[in-house]
CSV table of N, CA and C in Angstrom, one decimal:
chain,number,residue,atom,x,y,z
Z,1,ALA,N,16.8,-23.7,9.3
Z,1,ALA,CA,16.9,-22.3,8.8
Z,1,ALA,C,17.4,-21.4,9.9
Z,2,SER,N,18.2,-20.5,9.5
Z,2,SER,CA,18.8,-19.5,10.5
Z,2,SER,C,18.1,-18.2,10.3
Z,3,LEU,N,18.0,-17.5,11.4
Z,3,LEU,CA,17.5,-16.1,11.4
Z,3,LEU,C,18.5,-15.1,11.0
Z,4,ARG,N,18.1,-14.1,10.2
Z,4,ARG,CA,19.1,-13.1,9.8
Z,4,ARG,C,18.6,-11.8,10.4
Z,5,GLN,N,19.4,-11.0,10.9
Z,5,GLN,CA,19.0,-9.7,11.4
Z,5,GLN,C,19.0,-8.7,10.2
Z,6,LEU,N,18.0,-7.8,10.3
Z,6,LEU,CA,17.8,-6.8,9.2
Z,6,LEU,C,19.0,-5.8,9.3
Z,7,PRO,N,19.3,-5.1,8.3
Z,7,PRO,CA,20.3,-4.1,8.3
Z,7,PRO,C,20.0,-3.1,9.4
Z,8,PRO,N,21.0,-2.5,10.1
Z,8,PRO,CA,20.7,-1.5,11.1
Z,8,PRO,C,19.8,-0.4,10.6
Z,9,PRO,N,18.9,0.1,11.4
Z,9,PRO,CA,18.0,1.2,11.0
Z,9,PRO,C,18.9,2.5,10.7
Z,10,PRO,N,18.4,3.4,9.9
Z,10,PRO,CA,19.1,4.6,9.7
Z,10,PRO,C,19.2,5.4,11.0
Z,11,ALA,N,20.2,6.3,11.1
Z,11,ALA,CA,20.5,7.0,12.3
Z,11,ALA,C,19.2,7.8,12.9
Z,12,GLU,N,18.4,8.3,12.0
Z,12,GLU,CA,17.2,9.1,12.4
Z,12,GLU,C,16.1,8.2,12.9
Z,13,VAL,N,16.2,6.9,12.9
Z,13,VAL,CA,15.1,6.0,13.3
Z,13,VAL,C,15.4,5.5,14.7
Z,14,ALA,N,14.6,5.9,15.7
Z,14,ALA,CA,14.7,5.5,17.1
Z,14,ALA,C,14.3,4.0,17.3
Z,15,THR,N,13.1,3.7,16.7
Z,15,THR,CA,12.5,2.4,16.9
Z,15,THR,C,11.5,2.1,15.7
Z,16,TRP,N,11.4,0.8,15.4
Z,16,TRP,CA,10.4,0.4,14.4
Z,16,TRP,C,9.1,0.2,15.2
Z,17,THR,N,7.9,0.6,14.6
Z,17,THR,CA,6.6,0.4,15.3
Z,17,THR,C,5.8,-0.7,14.6
Z,18,ARG,N,6.1,-0.9,13.3
Z,18,ARG,CA,5.4,-1.9,12.5
Z,18,ARG,C,6.3,-2.3,11.3
Z,19,ILE,N,6.1,-3.6,11.0
Z,19,ILE,CA,7.0,-4.1,9.9
Z,19,ILE,C,6.1,-5.1,9.1
Z,20,GLN,N,6.3,-5.1,7.8
Z,20,GLN,CA,5.5,-6.1,6.9
Z,20,GLN,C,6.3,-6.5,5.7
Z,21,LEU,N,6.2,-7.7,5.4
Z,21,LEU,CA,6.8,-8.2,4.1
Z,21,LEU,C,6.1,-7.7,2.9
Z,22,LEU,N,6.8,-7.4,1.9
Z,22,LEU,CA,6.2,-6.9,0.6
Z,22,LEU,C,7.0,-7.4,-0.5
Z,23,GLY,N,6.6,-8.6,-1.0
Z,23,GLY,CA,7.3,-9.2,-2.1
Z,23,GLY,C,8.8,-9.4,-1.8
Z,24,ASN,N,9.7,-8.8,-2.6
Z,24,ASN,CA,11.1,-8.9,-2.3
Z,24,ASN,C,11.6,-7.7,-1.5
Z,25,SER,N,10.8,-7.2,-0.7
Z,25,SER,CA,11.2,-6.0,0.2
Z,25,SER,C,10.5,-6.2,1.5
Z,26,ILE,N,11.0,-5.3,2.4
Z,26,ILE,CA,10.4,-5.2,3.8
Z,26,ILE,C,10.0,-3.8,4.0
Z,27,LEU,N,8.8,-3.6,4.4
Z,27,LEU,CA,8.3,-2.2,4.6
Z,27,LEU,C,8.2,-2.0,6.1
Z,28,ALA,N,8.7,-0.9,6.6
Z,28,ALA,CA,8.6,-0.7,8.1
Z,28,ALA,C,8.2,0.7,8.4
Z,29,GLN,N,7.5,0.9,9.5
Z,29,GLN,CA,7.1,2.3,10.0
Z,29,GLN,C,7.9,2.6,11.2
Z,30,ASP,N,8.4,3.8,11.3
Z,30,ASP,CA,9.1,4.2,12.6
Z,30,ASP,C,8.2,5.0,13.5
Z,31,ALA,N,8.8,5.3,14.7
Z,31,ALA,CA,8.0,6.0,15.7
Z,31,ALA,C,7.6,7.4,15.2
Z,32,ALA,N,8.3,8.0,14.2
Z,32,ALA,CA,8.0,9.3,13.7
Z,32,ALA,C,7.0,9.2,12.5
Z,33,ASP,N,6.4,8.0,12.3
Z,33,ASP,CA,5.4,7.8,11.3
Z,33,ASP,C,5.9,7.9,9.9
Z,34,GLU,N,7.2,7.6,9.7
Z,34,GLU,CA,7.7,7.5,8.4
Z,34,GLU,C,7.7,6.1,7.9
Z,35,LEU,N,7.6,5.9,6.6
Z,35,LEU,CA,7.6,4.5,6.0
Z,35,LEU,C,9.0,4.3,5.4
Z,36,TRP,N,9.6,3.2,5.6
Z,36,TRP,CA,10.9,2.8,5.1
Z,36,TRP,C,10.9,1.5,4.4
Z,37,LEU,N,11.7,1.3,3.4
Z,37,LEU,CA,11.8,0.1,2.6
Z,37,LEU,C,13.2,-0.4,2.5
Z,38,VAL,N,13.4,-1.7,2.6
Z,38,VAL,CA,14.7,-2.3,2.4
Z,38,VAL,C,14.4,-3.5,1.4
Z,39,THR,N,15.2,-3.6,0.4
Z,39,THR,CA,15.0,-4.7,-0.6
Z,39,THR,C,15.8,-5.9,-0.1
Z,40,THR,N,15.4,-7.0,-0.5
Z,40,THR,CA,16.0,-8.3,-0.2
Z,40,THR,C,16.2,-9.0,-1.5
Z,41,HIS,N,17.3,-9.9,-1.5
Z,41,HIS,CA,17.4,-10.8,-2.6
Z,41,HIS,C,18.4,-11.9,-2.2
Z,42,THR,N,18.3,-13.0,-2.9
Z,42,THR,CA,19.2,-14.1,-2.6
Z,42,THR,C,20.3,-14.3,-3.7
Z,43,GLN,N,21.5,-14.6,-3.2
Z,43,GLN,CA,22.6,-14.9,-4.1
Z,43,GLN,C,23.4,-16.0,-3.5
Z,44,TRP,N,23.6,-17.0,-4.3
Z,44,TRP,CA,24.3,-18.2,-3.8
Z,44,TRP,C,23.7,-18.7,-2.5
Z,45,ASN,N,22.4,-18.8,-2.5
Z,45,ASN,CA,21.6,-19.3,-1.3
Z,45,ASN,C,21.8,-18.4,0.0
Z,46,GLN,N,22.2,-17.2,-0.2
Z,46,GLN,CA,22.3,-16.3,0.9
Z,46,GLN,C,21.3,-15.2,0.8
Z,47,LEU,N,20.7,-14.8,1.9
Z,47,LEU,CA,19.7,-13.7,1.9
Z,47,LEU,C,20.6,-12.4,2.1
Z,48,LEU,N,20.4,-11.5,1.1
Z,48,LEU,CA,21.1,-10.2,1.2
Z,48,LEU,C,20.2,-9.1,1.3
Z,49,PHE,N,20.6,-8.0,1.9
Z,49,PHE,CA,19.7,-6.8,2.1
Z,49,PHE,C,20.3,-5.6,1.4
Z,50,GLY,N,19.4,-4.8,0.9
Z,50,GLY,CA,19.9,-3.5,0.4
Z,50,GLY,C,20.0,-2.5,1.6
Z,51,LYS,N,19.9,-1.2,1.3
Z,51,LYS,CA,19.9,-0.3,2.5
Z,51,LYS,C,18.5,0.3,2.6
Z,52,TRP,N,18.2,0.8,3.8
Z,52,TRP,CA,16.9,1.4,4.1
Z,52,TRP,C,16.7,2.7,3.3
Z,53,GLN,N,15.5,2.8,2.7
Z,53,GLN,CA,15.2,4.0,2.0
Z,53,GLN,C,13.9,4.6,2.5
Z,54,ARG,N,13.8,5.8,2.9
Z,54,ARG,CA,12.6,6.4,3.4
Z,54,ARG,C,11.7,6.7,2.2
Z,55,LEU,N,10.4,6.4,2.3
Z,55,LEU,CA,9.5,6.7,1.2
Z,55,LEU,C,8.8,8.0,1.5
Z,56,ASP,N,9.2,9.0,0.7
Z,56,ASP,CA,8.6,10.3,0.9
Z,56,ASP,C,7.1,10.3,0.7
Z,57,ARG,N,6.4,11.1,1.6
Z,57,ARG,CA,4.9,11.1,1.5
Z,57,ARG,C,4.6,12.2,0.4
Z,58,PRO,N,3.4,12.0,-0.2
Z,58,PRO,CA,2.9,13.1,-1.1
Z,58,PRO,C,2.8,14.4,-0.3
Z,59,GLU,N,2.9,15.5,-1.0
Z,59,GLU,CA,3.0,16.8,-0.3
Z,59,GLU,C,1.8,17.1,0.6
Z,60,ALA,N,0.6,16.6,0.2
Z,60,ALA,CA,-0.6,16.9,1.0
Z,60,ALA,C,-0.7,16.1,2.3
Z,61,VAL,N,0.2,15.1,2.5
Z,61,VAL,CA,0.1,14.2,3.6
Z,61,VAL,C,1.2,14.5,4.6
Z,62,THR,N,0.7,14.8,5.9
Z,62,THR,CA,1.7,15.1,6.9
Z,62,THR,C,2.0,13.8,7.8
Z,63,ARG,N,1.0,12.9,7.8
Z,63,ARG,CA,1.2,11.6,8.4
Z,63,ARG,C,0.3,10.5,7.8
Z,64,TRP,N,0.7,9.3,7.9
Z,64,TRP,CA,-0.1,8.2,7.4
Z,64,TRP,C,-1.0,7.7,8.6
Z,65,VAL,N,-2.3,7.7,8.3
Z,65,VAL,CA,-3.3,7.2,9.3
Z,65,VAL,C,-3.3,5.7,9.3
Z,66,HIS,N,-3.2,5.1,8.2
Z,66,HIS,CA,-3.3,3.6,8.1
Z,66,HIS,C,-2.6,3.2,6.8
Z,67,TRP,N,-2.0,2.0,6.8
Z,67,TRP,CA,-1.4,1.5,5.6
Z,67,TRP,C,-1.4,0.0,5.6
Z,68,VAL,N,-1.6,-0.6,4.4
Z,68,VAL,CA,-1.6,-2.1,4.3
Z,68,VAL,C,-0.7,-2.4,3.0
Z,69,ALA,N,-0.2,-3.6,3.0
Z,69,ALA,CA,0.7,-4.0,1.9
Z,69,ALA,C,0.3,-5.4,1.4
Z,70,GLY,N,0.3,-5.5,0.1
Z,70,GLY,CA,0.0,-6.8,-0.5
Z,70,GLY,C,0.8,-6.8,-1.8
Z,71,SER,N,0.1,-6.8,-3.0
Z,71,SER,CA,0.7,-6.6,-4.3
Z,71,SER,C,1.1,-5.1,-4.4
Z,72,ALA,N,0.6,-4.3,-3.6
Z,72,ALA,CA,0.9,-2.9,-3.6
Z,72,ALA,C,0.7,-2.4,-2.2
Z,73,VAL,N,1.2,-1.2,-1.9
Z,73,VAL,CA,1.0,-0.6,-0.6
Z,73,VAL,C,-0.1,0.4,-0.8
Z,74,VAL,N,-1.1,0.3,0.0
Z,74,VAL,CA,-2.2,1.3,0.0
Z,74,VAL,C,-2.2,2.0,1.3
Z,75,ALA,N,-2.1,3.3,1.3
Z,75,ALA,CA,-1.9,4.1,2.5
Z,75,ALA,C,-3.0,5.2,2.5
Z,76,LEU,N,-3.5,5.4,3.7
Z,76,LEU,CA,-4.5,6.5,3.9
Z,76,LEU,C,-3.8,7.6,4.6
Z,77,GLY,N,-3.8,8.8,3.9
Z,77,GLY,CA,-3.2,10.0,4.4
Z,77,GLY,C,-4.1,10.7,5.4
Z,78,ASP,N,-3.5,11.6,6.2
Z,78,ASP,CA,-4.3,12.4,7.1
Z,78,ASP,C,-5.1,13.5,6.3
Z,79,ASP,N,-4.9,13.5,5.0
Z,79,ASP,CA,-5.8,14.4,4.1
Z,79,ASP,C,-7.0,13.7,3.7
Z,80,GLY,N,-7.3,12.4,4.1
Z,80,GLY,CA,-8.5,11.7,3.8
Z,80,GLY,C,-8.4,11.0,2.4
Z,81,GLU,N,-7.2,11.1,1.8
Z,81,GLU,CA,-7.1,10.5,0.5
Z,81,GLU,C,-6.3,9.1,0.6
Z,82,LEU,N,-6.6,8.3,-0.4
Z,82,LEU,CA,-5.9,7.0,-0.4
Z,82,LEU,C,-4.8,7.1,-1.5
Z,83,TYR,N,-3.6,6.5,-1.2
Z,83,TYR,CA,-2.5,6.5,-2.1
Z,83,TYR,C,-2.1,5.1,-2.3
Z,84,GLN,N,-1.6,4.8,-3.5
Z,84,GLN,CA,-1.2,3.4,-3.8
Z,84,GLN,C,0.2,3.5,-4.4
Z,85,ALA,N,1.1,2.6,-3.9
Z,85,ALA,CA,2.5,2.5,-4.5
Z,85,ALA,C,2.6,1.1,-4.9
Z,86,GLN,N,3.1,0.9,-6.1
Z,86,GLN,CA,3.2,-0.5,-6.7
Z,86,GLN,C,4.4,-1.2,-6.0
Z,87,ALA,N,4.1,-2.4,-5.6
Z,87,ALA,CA,5.1,-3.3,-5.0
Z,87,ALA,C,6.3,-3.5,-6.0
Z,88,TRP,N,6.0,-3.7,-7.2
Z,88,TRP,CA,7.1,-3.9,-8.2
Z,88,TRP,C,8.0,-2.7,-8.3
Z,89,LEU,N,7.4,-1.5,-8.2
Z,89,LEU,CA,8.2,-0.3,-8.2
Z,89,LEU,C,9.0,-0.1,-7.0
Z,90,LEU,N,8.4,-0.4,-5.8
Z,90,LEU,CA,9.1,-0.2,-4.5
Z,90,LEU,C,10.2,-1.2,-4.4
Z,91,GLY,N,10.1,-2.4,-5.1
Z,91,GLY,CA,11.1,-3.4,-5.0
Z,91,GLY,C,12.4,-3.1,-5.7
Z,92,LEU,N,12.4,-2.0,-6.5
Z,92,LEU,CA,13.6,-1.6,-7.2
Z,92,LEU,C,14.7,-1.2,-6.2
Z,93,ASP,N,15.9,-1.1,-6.7
Z,93,ASP,CA,17.0,-0.6,-5.8
Z,93,ASP,C,16.8,0.9,-5.6
Z,94,LEU,N,16.5,1.2,-4.4
Z,94,LEU,CA,16.2,2.7,-4.1
Z,94,LEU,C,17.5,3.3,-3.5
Z,95,SER,N,18.6,3.1,-4.1
Z,95,SER,CA,19.8,3.7,-3.5
Z,95,SER,C,19.9,5.2,-3.7
Z,96,VAL,N,19.0,5.8,-4.5
Z,96,VAL,CA,18.9,7.2,-4.6
Z,96,VAL,C,17.4,7.6,-4.2
Z,97,ALA,N,17.2,8.8,-3.7
Z,97,ALA,CA,15.9,9.2,-3.3
Z,97,ALA,C,14.9,9.2,-4.5
Z,98,VAL,N,13.7,8.7,-4.3
Z,98,VAL,CA,12.7,8.7,-5.3
Z,98,VAL,C,11.6,9.7,-4.9
Z,99,PRO,N,11.4,10.7,-5.7
Z,99,PRO,CA,10.3,11.7,-5.4
Z,99,PRO,C,9.0,11.0,-5.1
Z,100,ALA,N,8.2,11.5,-4.2
Z,100,ALA,CA,6.9,10.9,-3.8
Z,100,ALA,C,6.0,10.7,-5.0
Z,101,ASN,N,6.0,11.7,-5.9
Z,101,ASN,CA,5.1,11.7,-7.0
Z,101,ASN,C,5.4,10.6,-8.0
Z,102,GLU,N,6.6,9.9,-7.9
Z,102,GLU,CA,7.0,8.9,-8.8
Z,102,GLU,C,6.6,7.5,-8.3
Z,103,HIS,N,6.2,7.4,-7.0
Z,103,HIS,CA,5.8,6.1,-6.5
Z,103,HIS,C,4.4,6.1,-5.9
Z,104,TRP,N,3.9,7.2,-5.5
Z,104,TRP,CA,2.5,7.2,-4.9
Z,104,TRP,C,1.6,7.8,-5.9
Z,105,GLN,N,0.5,7.0,-6.1
Z,105,GLN,CA,-0.6,7.5,-7.0
Z,105,GLN,C,-1.9,7.6,-6.2
Z,106,ARG,N,-2.6,8.7,-6.3
Z,106,ARG,CA,-3.8,8.9,-5.5
Z,106,ARG,C,-4.9,8.1,-6.1
Z,107,ILE,N,-5.7,7.4,-5.3
Z,107,ILE,CA,-6.8,6.6,-5.7
Z,107,ILE,C,-8.0,7.6,-5.9
Z,108,PRO,N,-8.6,7.6,-7.0
Z,108,PRO,CA,-9.7,8.6,-7.2
Z,108,PRO,C,-10.9,8.2,-6.3
Z,109,ARG,N,-11.6,9.2,-5.9
Z,109,ARG,CA,-12.8,9.0,-5.0
Z,109,ARG,C,-14.0,9.0,-5.9
Z,110,PRO,N,-14.9,8.0,-5.7
Z,110,PRO,CA,-16.2,8.0,-6.5
Z,110,PRO,C,-17.1,9.2,-6.0
Z,111,GLU,N,-18.0,9.5,-6.8
Z,111,GLU,CA,-19.0,10.6,-6.5
Z,111,GLU,C,-19.7,10.2,-5.2
Z,112,GLY,N,-19.8,11.2,-4.3
Z,112,GLY,CA,-20.4,10.9,-3.0
Z,112,GLY,C,-19.5,10.6,-1.9
Z,113,VAL,N,-18.2,10.3,-2.2
Z,113,VAL,CA,-17.2,10.0,-1.2
Z,113,VAL,C,-16.3,11.3,-1.0
Z,114,ASN,N,-16.4,11.9,0.2
Z,114,ASN,CA,-15.5,13.1,0.5
Z,114,ASN,C,-14.2,12.7,1.0
Z,115,HIS,N,-14.0,11.6,1.7
Z,115,HIS,CA,-12.7,11.1,2.1
Z,115,HIS,C,-12.9,9.6,2.4
Z,116,TRP,N,-11.7,8.9,2.4
Z,116,TRP,CA,-11.6,7.5,2.7
Z,116,TRP,C,-11.4,7.3,4.2
Z,117,LEU,N,-12.0,6.1,4.7
Z,117,LEU,CA,-11.8,5.8,6.1
Z,117,LEU,C,-11.0,4.6,6.4
Z,118,ASP,N,-10.9,3.7,5.5
Z,118,ASP,CA,-10.2,2.4,5.8
Z,118,ASP,C,-9.8,1.8,4.4
Z,119,ALA,N,-8.9,0.9,4.4
Z,119,ALA,CA,-8.5,0.1,3.2
Z,119,ALA,C,-7.8,-1.2,3.6
Z,120,ASP,N,-7.9,-2.1,2.6
Z,120,ASP,CA,-7.1,-3.3,2.7
Z,120,ASP,C,-6.7,-3.8,1.3
Z,121,THR,N,-5.7,-4.6,1.3
Z,121,THR,CA,-5.2,-5.1,0.0
Z,121,THR,C,-4.7,-6.5,0.1
Z,122,TRP,N,-4.8,-7.2,-1.0
Z,122,TRP,CA,-4.3,-8.6,-1.0
Z,122,TRP,C,-3.8,-8.8,-2.5
Z,123,THR,N,-3.5,-10.0,-2.8
Z,123,THR,CA,-2.8,-10.2,-4.1
Z,123,THR,C,-3.7,-9.7,-5.3
Z,124,GLY,N,-3.2,-8.7,-5.9
Z,124,GLY,CA,-3.9,-8.2,-7.1
Z,124,GLY,C,-5.2,-7.4,-6.9
Z,125,GLN,N,-5.6,-7.2,-5.7
Z,125,GLN,CA,-6.8,-6.5,-5.4
Z,125,GLN,C,-6.8,-5.6,-4.2
Z,126,ALA,N,-7.7,-4.7,-4.1
Z,126,ALA,CA,-7.7,-3.8,-2.9
Z,126,ALA,C,-9.2,-3.4,-2.7
Z,127,ALA,N,-9.5,-2.9,-1.5
Z,127,ALA,CA,-10.8,-2.4,-1.2
Z,127,ALA,C,-10.7,-1.2,-0.3
Z,128,ALA,N,-11.6,-0.3,-0.3
Z,128,ALA,CA,-11.6,0.9,0.6
Z,128,ALA,C,-13.0,1.2,1.0
Z,129,LEU,N,-13.0,1.8,2.2
Z,129,LEU,CA,-14.3,2.2,2.8
Z,129,LEU,C,-14.4,3.7,2.7
Z,130,GLY,N,-15.4,4.2,2.0
Z,130,GLY,CA,-15.7,5.6,1.9
Z,130,GLY,C,-16.4,6.2,3.1
Z,131,ASP,N,-16.4,7.5,3.2
Z,131,ASP,CA,-17.2,8.1,4.3
Z,131,ASP,C,-18.7,8.0,4.1
Z,132,ASP,N,-19.1,7.5,3.0
Z,132,ASP,CA,-20.5,7.2,2.7
Z,132,ASP,C,-21.0,5.8,3.3
Z,133,GLY,N,-20.0,5.1,3.9
Z,133,GLY,CA,-20.3,3.8,4.5
Z,133,GLY,C,-20.3,2.7,3.5
Z,134,GLU,N,-19.9,2.9,2.3
Z,134,GLU,CA,-19.8,1.9,1.3
Z,134,GLU,C,-18.4,1.5,1.0
Z,135,ILE,N,-18.3,0.2,0.5
Z,135,ILE,CA,-17.0,-0.4,0.2
Z,135,ILE,C,-16.8,-0.3,-1.3
Z,136,TYR,N,-15.6,0.1,-1.8
Z,136,TYR,CA,-15.3,0.1,-3.2
Z,136,TYR,C,-14.1,-0.8,-3.4
Z,137,TYR,N,-14.1,-1.5,-4.5
Z,137,TYR,CA,-13.1,-2.5,-4.8
Z,137,TYR,C,-12.4,-2.1,-6.1
Z,138,TRP,N,-11.2,-2.4,-6.2
Z,138,TRP,CA,-10.4,-2.3,-7.5
Z,138,TRP,C,-9.4,-3.4,-7.5
Z,139,GLY,N,-9.0,-3.8,-8.7
Z,139,GLY,CA,-8.0,-4.8,-8.9
Z,139,GLY,C,-8.4,-5.8,-9.9
Z,140,MET,N,-7.7,-6.9,-9.9
Z,140,MET,CA,-7.9,-7.9,-10.9
Z,140,MET,C,-9.1,-8.8,-10.7
Z,141,LEU,N,-10.0,-8.8,-11.6
Z,141,LEU,CA,-11.2,-9.7,-11.5
Z,141,LEU,C,-11.1,-10.6,-12.7
Z,142,LEU,N,-11.4,-11.9,-12.6
Z,142,LEU,CA,-11.4,-12.8,-13.7
Z,142,LEU,C,-12.8,-13.3,-14.0
Z,143,ASP,N,-13.0,-13.4,-15.3
Z,143,ASP,CA,-14.3,-14.0,-15.7
Z,143,ASP,C,-14.2,-15.5,-15.7
Z,144,PRO,N,-15.3,-16.2,-16.0
Z,144,PRO,CA,-15.2,-17.7,-16.0
Z,144,PRO,C,-14.1,-18.3,-16.9
Z,145,ASP,N,-13.7,-17.6,-17.9
Z,145,ASP,CA,-12.6,-18.1,-18.8
Z,145,ASP,C,-11.2,-17.7,-18.3
Z,146,ASN,N,-11.1,-17.2,-17.0
Z,146,ASN,CA,-9.9,-16.8,-16.4
Z,146,ASN,C,-9.2,-15.6,-17.2
Z,147,THR,N,-9.9,-14.8,-17.8
Z,147,THR,CA,-9.4,-13.6,-18.5
Z,147,THR,C,-9.7,-12.4,-17.6
Z,148,ARG,N,-8.8,-11.4,-17.7
Z,148,ARG,CA,-9.0,-10.2,-16.8
Z,148,ARG,C,-10.2,-9.4,-17.3
Z,149,VAL,N,-11.0,-9.0,-16.3
Z,149,VAL,CA,-12.2,-8.2,-16.6
Z,149,VAL,C,-11.8,-6.7,-16.3
Z,150,PHE,N,-11.1,-6.5,-15.2
Z,150,PHE,CA,-10.7,-5.2,-14.8
Z,150,PHE,C,-9.2,-5.1,-14.6
Z,151,PRO,N,-8.5,-4.0,-14.8
Z,151,PRO,CA,-7.1,-4.0,-14.6
Z,151,PRO,C,-6.8,-4.2,-13.1
Z,152,GLY,N,-5.7,-4.9,-12.8
Z,152,GLY,CA,-5.3,-5.1,-11.5
Z,152,GLY,C,-4.6,-4.0,-10.8
Z,153,VAL,N,-4.1,-4.2,-9.6
Z,153,VAL,CA,-3.5,-3.1,-8.9
Z,153,VAL,C,-2.1,-2.8,-9.5
Z,154,HIS,N,-1.7,-3.5,-10.5
Z,154,HIS,CA,-0.4,-3.3,-11.1
Z,154,HIS,C,-0.5,-2.3,-12.2
Z,155,SER,N,-1.6,-1.6,-12.4
Z,155,SER,CA,-1.7,-0.6,-13.4
Z,155,SER,C,-2.3,0.7,-12.8
Z,156,HIS,N,-2.2,1.8,-13.5
Z,156,HIS,CA,-2.8,3.0,-12.9
Z,156,HIS,C,-4.2,3.2,-13.5
Z,157,ALA,N,-4.8,2.2,-14.1
Z,157,ALA,CA,-6.1,2.4,-14.6
Z,157,ALA,C,-7.1,1.7,-13.6
Z,158,TRP,N,-7.5,2.5,-12.6
Z,158,TRP,CA,-8.3,2.0,-11.5
Z,158,TRP,C,-9.8,2.0,-12.0
Z,159,THR,N,-10.4,0.9,-11.8
Z,159,THR,CA,-11.9,0.8,-12.0
Z,159,THR,C,-12.5,0.5,-10.7
Z,160,LEU,N,-13.0,1.5,-10.0
Z,160,LEU,CA,-13.6,1.3,-8.7
Z,160,LEU,C,-15.0,0.6,-8.9
Z,161,ILE,N,-15.3,-0.4,-8.1
Z,161,ILE,CA,-16.5,-1.1,-8.2
Z,161,ILE,C,-17.2,-1.0,-6.8
Z,162,HIS,N,-18.4,-0.5,-6.8
Z,162,HIS,CA,-19.1,-0.4,-5.5
Z,162,HIS,C,-19.6,-1.8,-5.2
Z,163,LEU,N,-19.3,-2.3,-4.0
Z,163,LEU,CA,-19.7,-3.6,-3.5
Z,163,LEU,C,-21.1,-3.5,-2.8
Z,164,PRO,N,-22.1,-4.2,-3.3
Z,164,PRO,CA,-23.4,-4.0,-2.7
Z,164,PRO,C,-23.4,-4.6,-1.2
Z,165,ARG,N,-24.2,-4.0,-0.4
Z,165,ARG,CA,-24.4,-4.5,1.0
Z,165,ARG,C,-25.6,-5.4,1.1
Z,166,PRO,N,-25.5,-6.3,2.0
Z,166,PRO,CA,-26.8,-7.1,2.3
Z,166,PRO,C,-27.8,-6.1,2.9
Z,167,VAL,N,-29.0,-6.4,2.8
Z,167,VAL,CA,-30.1,-5.5,3.2
Z,167,VAL,C,-30.0,-5.2,4.7
Z,168,GLU,N,-29.6,-6.2,5.5
Z,168,GLU,CA,-29.5,-6.0,7.0
Z,168,GLU,C,-28.3,-5.2,7.4
Z,169,VAL,N,-27.4,-4.8,6.5
Z,169,VAL,CA,-26.3,-3.9,6.9
Z,169,VAL,C,-26.6,-2.5,6.4
Z,170,ALA,N,-26.7,-1.6,7.4
Z,170,ALA,CA,-27.0,-0.2,7.1
Z,170,ALA,C,-25.7,0.5,6.5
Z,171,ARG,N,-24.6,0.3,7.2
Z,171,ARG,CA,-23.3,0.9,6.8
Z,171,ARG,C,-22.2,-0.1,7.1
Z,172,TRP,N,-21.1,-0.1,6.3
Z,172,TRP,CA,-19.9,-0.8,6.6
Z,172,TRP,C,-19.1,0.1,7.5
Z,173,THR,N,-18.4,-0.5,8.5
Z,173,THR,CA,-17.5,0.3,9.4
Z,173,THR,C,-16.0,-0.1,9.2
Z,174,LYS,N,-15.7,-1.2,8.6
Z,174,LYS,CA,-14.3,-1.6,8.4
Z,174,LYS,C,-14.2,-2.4,7.1
Z,175,VAL,N,-13.1,-2.5,6.5
Z,175,VAL,CA,-12.8,-3.3,5.3
Z,175,VAL,C,-12.2,-4.6,5.7
Z,176,ARG,N,-11.3,-4.6,6.7
Z,176,ARG,CA,-10.5,-5.8,7.1
Z,176,ARG,C,-11.3,-6.7,7.9
């Protein structure tokens, strides 16, 4: 196998600080705390790249505190809110700017949570830590017959489930 270089970064990007694979796309963060996406696809056994597209932040967010990518991108804004962008939506050809409100959806906070502290995501599921020290889960759960019990991260119908703590744990401090 041969290594392929990513397309050159946009002119306004001095350096990448973090990069993560996301389905048929690559998500990267630059030194200015912006998130960028480039799509990939194969044609005739060749890996081809689209062009880099900056993902606009929601208006209330001036910078991302933390972000993770799996079946979706879950990002914690400096406003204390969690936002989710669907991987299948981000994987589209973003040759034109996509307004933030069309790809970021705010994750609702359960009663008693004033802001989110941490989050993680994996295939079809995600979890977040509230400032109440509790972990809340959403995503695809299967019952013993392998049928969906709750909608997965591919829908906008979030059902947050409070995950119980063992008695010896007073508060959770991280999700990952």
